[in-house]
mmCIF file of C-alpha atoms in Angstrom:
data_model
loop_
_atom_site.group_PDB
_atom_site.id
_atom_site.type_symbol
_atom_site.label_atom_id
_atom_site.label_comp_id
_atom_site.label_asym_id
_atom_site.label_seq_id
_atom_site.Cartn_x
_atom_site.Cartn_y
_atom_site.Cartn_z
ATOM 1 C CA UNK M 32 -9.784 -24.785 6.612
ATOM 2 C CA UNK M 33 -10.343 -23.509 10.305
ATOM 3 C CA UNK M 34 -13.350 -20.817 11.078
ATOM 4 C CA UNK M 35 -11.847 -17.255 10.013
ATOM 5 C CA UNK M 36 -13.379 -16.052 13.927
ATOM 6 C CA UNK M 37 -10.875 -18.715 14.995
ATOM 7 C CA UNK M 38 -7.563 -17.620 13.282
ATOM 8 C CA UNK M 39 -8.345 -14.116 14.447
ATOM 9 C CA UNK M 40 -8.605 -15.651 18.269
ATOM 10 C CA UNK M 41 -5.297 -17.649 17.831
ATOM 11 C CA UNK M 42 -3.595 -14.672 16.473
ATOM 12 C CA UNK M 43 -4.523 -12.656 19.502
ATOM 13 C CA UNK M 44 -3.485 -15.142 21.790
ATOM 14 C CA UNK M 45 -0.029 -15.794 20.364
ATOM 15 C CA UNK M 46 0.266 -11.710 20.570
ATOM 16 C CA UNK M 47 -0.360 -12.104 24.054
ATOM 17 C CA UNK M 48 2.119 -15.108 24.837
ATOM 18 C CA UNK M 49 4.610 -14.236 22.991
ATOM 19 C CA UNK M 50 4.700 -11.027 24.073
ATOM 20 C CA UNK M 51 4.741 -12.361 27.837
ATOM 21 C CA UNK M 52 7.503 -15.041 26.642
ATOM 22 C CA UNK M 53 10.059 -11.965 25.726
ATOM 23 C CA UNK M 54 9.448 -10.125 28.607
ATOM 24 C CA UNK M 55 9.844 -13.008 31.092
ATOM 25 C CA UNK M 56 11.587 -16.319 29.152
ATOM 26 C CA UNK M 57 13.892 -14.723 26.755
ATOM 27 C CA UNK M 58 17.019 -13.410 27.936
ATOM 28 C CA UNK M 59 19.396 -12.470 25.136
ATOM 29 C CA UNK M 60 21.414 -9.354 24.795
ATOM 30 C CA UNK M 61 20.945 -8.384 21.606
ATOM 31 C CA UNK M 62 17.044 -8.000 22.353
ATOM 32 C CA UNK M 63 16.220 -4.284 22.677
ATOM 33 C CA UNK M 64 12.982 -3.064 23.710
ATOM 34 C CA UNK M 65 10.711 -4.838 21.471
ATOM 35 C CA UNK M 66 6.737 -4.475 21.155
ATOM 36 C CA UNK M 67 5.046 -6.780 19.902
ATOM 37 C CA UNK M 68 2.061 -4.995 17.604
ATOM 38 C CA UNK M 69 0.304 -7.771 16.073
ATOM 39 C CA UNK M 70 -0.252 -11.268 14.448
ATOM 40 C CA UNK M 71 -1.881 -13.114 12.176
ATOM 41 C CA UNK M 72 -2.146 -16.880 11.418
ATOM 42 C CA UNK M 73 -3.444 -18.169 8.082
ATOM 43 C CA UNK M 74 -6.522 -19.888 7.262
ATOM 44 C CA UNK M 75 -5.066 -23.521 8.368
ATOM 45 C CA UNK M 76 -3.385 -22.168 11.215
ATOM 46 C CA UNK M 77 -0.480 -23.685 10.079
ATOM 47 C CA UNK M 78 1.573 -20.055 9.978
ATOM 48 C CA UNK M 79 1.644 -17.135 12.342
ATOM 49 C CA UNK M 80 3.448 -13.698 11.218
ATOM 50 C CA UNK M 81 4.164 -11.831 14.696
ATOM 51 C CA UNK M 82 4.474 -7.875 13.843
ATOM 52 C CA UNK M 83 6.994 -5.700 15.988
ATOM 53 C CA UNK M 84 8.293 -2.103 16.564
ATOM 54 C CA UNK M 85 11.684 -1.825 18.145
ATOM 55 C CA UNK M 86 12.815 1.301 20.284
ATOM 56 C CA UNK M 87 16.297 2.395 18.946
ATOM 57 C CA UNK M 88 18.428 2.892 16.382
ATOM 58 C CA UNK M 89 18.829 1.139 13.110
ATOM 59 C CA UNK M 90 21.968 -1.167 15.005
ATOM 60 C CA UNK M 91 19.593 -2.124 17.819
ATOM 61 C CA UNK M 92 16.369 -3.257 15.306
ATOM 62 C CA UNK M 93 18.851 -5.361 13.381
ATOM 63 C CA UNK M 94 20.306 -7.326 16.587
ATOM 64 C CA UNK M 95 16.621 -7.591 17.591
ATOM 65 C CA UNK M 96 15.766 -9.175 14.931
ATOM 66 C CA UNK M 97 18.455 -11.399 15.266
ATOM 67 C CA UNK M 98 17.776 -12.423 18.670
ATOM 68 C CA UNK M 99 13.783 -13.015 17.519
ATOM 69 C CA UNK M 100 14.938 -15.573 15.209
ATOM 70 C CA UNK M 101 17.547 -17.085 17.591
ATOM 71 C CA UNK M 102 14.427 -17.384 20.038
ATOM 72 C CA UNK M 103 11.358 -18.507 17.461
ATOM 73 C CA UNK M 104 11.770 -22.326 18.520
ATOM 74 C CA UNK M 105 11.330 -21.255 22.255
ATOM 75 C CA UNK M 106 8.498 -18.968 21.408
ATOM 76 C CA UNK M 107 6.842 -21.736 19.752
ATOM 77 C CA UNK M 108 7.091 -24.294 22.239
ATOM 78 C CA UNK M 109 5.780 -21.557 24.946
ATOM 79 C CA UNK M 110 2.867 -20.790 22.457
ATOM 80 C CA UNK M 111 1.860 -24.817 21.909
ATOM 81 C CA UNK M 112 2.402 -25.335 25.551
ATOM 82 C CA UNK M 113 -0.074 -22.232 26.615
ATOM 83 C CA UNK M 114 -2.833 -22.574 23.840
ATOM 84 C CA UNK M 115 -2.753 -26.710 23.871
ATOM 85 C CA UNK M 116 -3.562 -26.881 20.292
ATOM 86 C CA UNK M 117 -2.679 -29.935 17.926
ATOM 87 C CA UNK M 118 -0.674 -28.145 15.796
ATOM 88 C CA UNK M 119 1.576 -24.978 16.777
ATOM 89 C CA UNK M 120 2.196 -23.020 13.925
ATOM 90 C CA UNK M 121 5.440 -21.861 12.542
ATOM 91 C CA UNK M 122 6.210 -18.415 14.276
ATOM 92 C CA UNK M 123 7.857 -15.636 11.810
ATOM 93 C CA UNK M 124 8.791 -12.323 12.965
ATOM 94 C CA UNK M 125 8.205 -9.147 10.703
ATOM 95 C CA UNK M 126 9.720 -5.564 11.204
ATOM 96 C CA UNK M 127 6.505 -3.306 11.610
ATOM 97 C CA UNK M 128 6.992 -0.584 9.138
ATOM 98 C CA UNK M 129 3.204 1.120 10.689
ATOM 99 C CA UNK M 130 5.015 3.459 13.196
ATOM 100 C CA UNK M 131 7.499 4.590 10.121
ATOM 101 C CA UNK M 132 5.142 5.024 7.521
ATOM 102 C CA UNK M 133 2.782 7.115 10.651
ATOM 103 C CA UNK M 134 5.528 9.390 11.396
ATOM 104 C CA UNK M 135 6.199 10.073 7.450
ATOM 105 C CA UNK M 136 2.468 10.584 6.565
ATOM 106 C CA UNK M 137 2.451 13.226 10.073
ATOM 107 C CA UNK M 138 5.463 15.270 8.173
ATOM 108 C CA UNK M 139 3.418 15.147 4.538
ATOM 109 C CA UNK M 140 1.078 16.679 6.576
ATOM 110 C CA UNK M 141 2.709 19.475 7.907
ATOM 111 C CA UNK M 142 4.594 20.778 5.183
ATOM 112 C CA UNK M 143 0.848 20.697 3.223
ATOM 113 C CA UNK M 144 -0.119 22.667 6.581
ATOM 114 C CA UNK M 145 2.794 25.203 6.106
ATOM 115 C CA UNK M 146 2.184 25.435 2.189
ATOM 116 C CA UNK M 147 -1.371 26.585 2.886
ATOM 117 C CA UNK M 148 -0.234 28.858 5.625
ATOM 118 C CA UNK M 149 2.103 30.488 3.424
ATOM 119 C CA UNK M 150 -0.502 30.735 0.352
ATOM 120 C CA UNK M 151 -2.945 32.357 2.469
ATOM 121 C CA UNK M 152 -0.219 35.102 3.548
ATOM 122 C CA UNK M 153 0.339 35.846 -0.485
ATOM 123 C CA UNK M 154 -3.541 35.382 -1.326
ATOM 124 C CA UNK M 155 -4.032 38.505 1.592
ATOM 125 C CA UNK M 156 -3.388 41.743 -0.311
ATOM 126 C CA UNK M 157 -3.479 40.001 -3.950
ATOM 127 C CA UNK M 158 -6.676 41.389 -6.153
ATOM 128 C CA UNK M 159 -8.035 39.431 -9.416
ATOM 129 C CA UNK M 160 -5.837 40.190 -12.350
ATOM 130 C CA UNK M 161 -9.532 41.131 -14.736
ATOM 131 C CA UNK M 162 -12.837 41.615 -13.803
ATOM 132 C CA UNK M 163 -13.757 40.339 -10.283
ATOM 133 C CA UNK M 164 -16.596 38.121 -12.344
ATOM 134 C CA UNK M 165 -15.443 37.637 -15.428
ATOM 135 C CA UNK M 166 -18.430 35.483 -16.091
ATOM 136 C CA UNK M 167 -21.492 37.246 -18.298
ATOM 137 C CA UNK M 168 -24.648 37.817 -16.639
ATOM 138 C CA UNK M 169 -28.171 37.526 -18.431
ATOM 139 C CA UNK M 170 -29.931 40.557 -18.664
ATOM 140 C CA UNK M 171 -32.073 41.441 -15.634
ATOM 141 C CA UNK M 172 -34.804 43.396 -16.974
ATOM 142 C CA UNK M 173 -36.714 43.710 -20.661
ATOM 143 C CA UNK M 174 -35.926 47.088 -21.409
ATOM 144 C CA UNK M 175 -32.550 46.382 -21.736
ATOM 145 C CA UNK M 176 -33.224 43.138 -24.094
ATOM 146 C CA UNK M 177 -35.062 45.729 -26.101
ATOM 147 C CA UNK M 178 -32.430 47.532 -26.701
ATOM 148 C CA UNK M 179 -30.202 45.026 -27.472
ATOM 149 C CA UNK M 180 -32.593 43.461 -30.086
ATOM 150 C CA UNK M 181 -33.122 46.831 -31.483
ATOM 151 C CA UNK M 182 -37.037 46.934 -31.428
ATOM 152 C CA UNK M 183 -39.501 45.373 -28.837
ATOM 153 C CA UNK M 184 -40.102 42.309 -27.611
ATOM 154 C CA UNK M 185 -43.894 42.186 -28.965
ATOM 155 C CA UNK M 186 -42.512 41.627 -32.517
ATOM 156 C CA UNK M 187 -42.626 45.401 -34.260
ATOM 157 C CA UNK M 188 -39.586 45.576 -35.975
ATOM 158 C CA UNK M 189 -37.954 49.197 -35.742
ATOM 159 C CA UNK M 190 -35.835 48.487 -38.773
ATOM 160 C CA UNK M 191 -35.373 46.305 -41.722
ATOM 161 C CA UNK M 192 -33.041 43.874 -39.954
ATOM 162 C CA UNK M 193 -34.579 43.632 -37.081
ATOM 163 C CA UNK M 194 -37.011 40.895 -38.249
ATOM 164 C CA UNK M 195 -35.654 38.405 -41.283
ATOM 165 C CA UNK M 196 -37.087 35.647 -42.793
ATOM 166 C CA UNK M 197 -35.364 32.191 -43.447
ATOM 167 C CA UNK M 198 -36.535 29.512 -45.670
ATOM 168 C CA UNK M 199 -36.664 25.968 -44.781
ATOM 169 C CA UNK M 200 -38.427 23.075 -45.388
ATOM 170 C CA UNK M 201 -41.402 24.062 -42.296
ATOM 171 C CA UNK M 202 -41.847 27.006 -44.205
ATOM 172 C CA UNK M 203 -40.980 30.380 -43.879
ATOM 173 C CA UNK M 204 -40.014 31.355 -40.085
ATOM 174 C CA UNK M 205 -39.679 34.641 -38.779
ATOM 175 C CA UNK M 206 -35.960 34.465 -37.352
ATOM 176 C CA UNK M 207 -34.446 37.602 -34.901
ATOM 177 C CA UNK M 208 -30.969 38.505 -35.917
ATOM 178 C CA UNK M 209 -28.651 40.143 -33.290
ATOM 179 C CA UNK M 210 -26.296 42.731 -34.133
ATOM 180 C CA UNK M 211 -22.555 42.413 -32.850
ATOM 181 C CA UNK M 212 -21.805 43.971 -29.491
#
């Protein structure tokens, strides 16, 4: 197994030559205007996988990638003859779906954008359908826990169920019982 540091180096060099080879070497036809966008070589350096866009149509990328593999054994031999190592590795070229899946991830985007837009212009005039807070509040002040409680808060009952007793096995506890608002 070969240093992970020196796969990444390798891959960035056969980037670099192989994207010099098509510009300058390879002469075919069929090749449209290819970029070369990346590569990576495995752990043994035994395989490369050489990433590229193509400028066109859906005709064009296909004879692209027809000339690429027509030219891999030429490619190779540039890239073993440039980075002098023992073994070149086996080239493959792989349509780089990046740009594609970009371009469809910008359009999710703006129809989110326009969906937001648009629920903003309903939200402008639109009022709560209940109570602006529907949500209870505790009481603020005593007075009105008083009155709730129907006697005061210093335990003087103001009627006979107001103040209750319940039995359980502490004892007897004074309990308050709440009327229904």
């Amino acid at each position: 197994m070969a240093d992970p540091a020196r796969a990444r180096k390798l891959a960035v060099r056969i980037r670099q030559i192989v994207s010099a080879a098509i510009e300058m070497q390879i002469k075919d036809p069929r090749l449209g205007m290819v970029t070369i966008t990346d590569a990576r070589v495995t752990s043994d350096l035994r395989e490369a996988t050489v990433f590229y866009t193509v400028y066109g149509d859906e005709e064009q990328v296909a004879d692209s990638a027809k000339a690429l593999s027509s030219a891999t054994g030429v490619l190779r031999s540039t890239v073993g003859r440039q980075t002098g190592i023992k073994f070149v590795p086996s080239l493959t070229f792989v349509a780089d779906v990046v740009p594609d899946t970009a371009r469809e991830l910008d359009a999710a985007i703006e129809r989110v954008r326009h969906a937001d837009a648009e629920l903003a212009h309903l939200r402008e005039g639109a009022s709560y359908a209940g109570e602006p807070d529907p949500y209870r509040r505790p009481a603020e002040d005593d007075d009105d826990l008083d009155d709730d409680l129907g006697g005061d808060l210093d335990g003087e009952a103001d009627g006979p169920d107001a103040l209750g007793t319940a039995d359980d096995e502490a004892g007897d506890v004074p309990i308050r019982s709440r009327s229904a608002s």
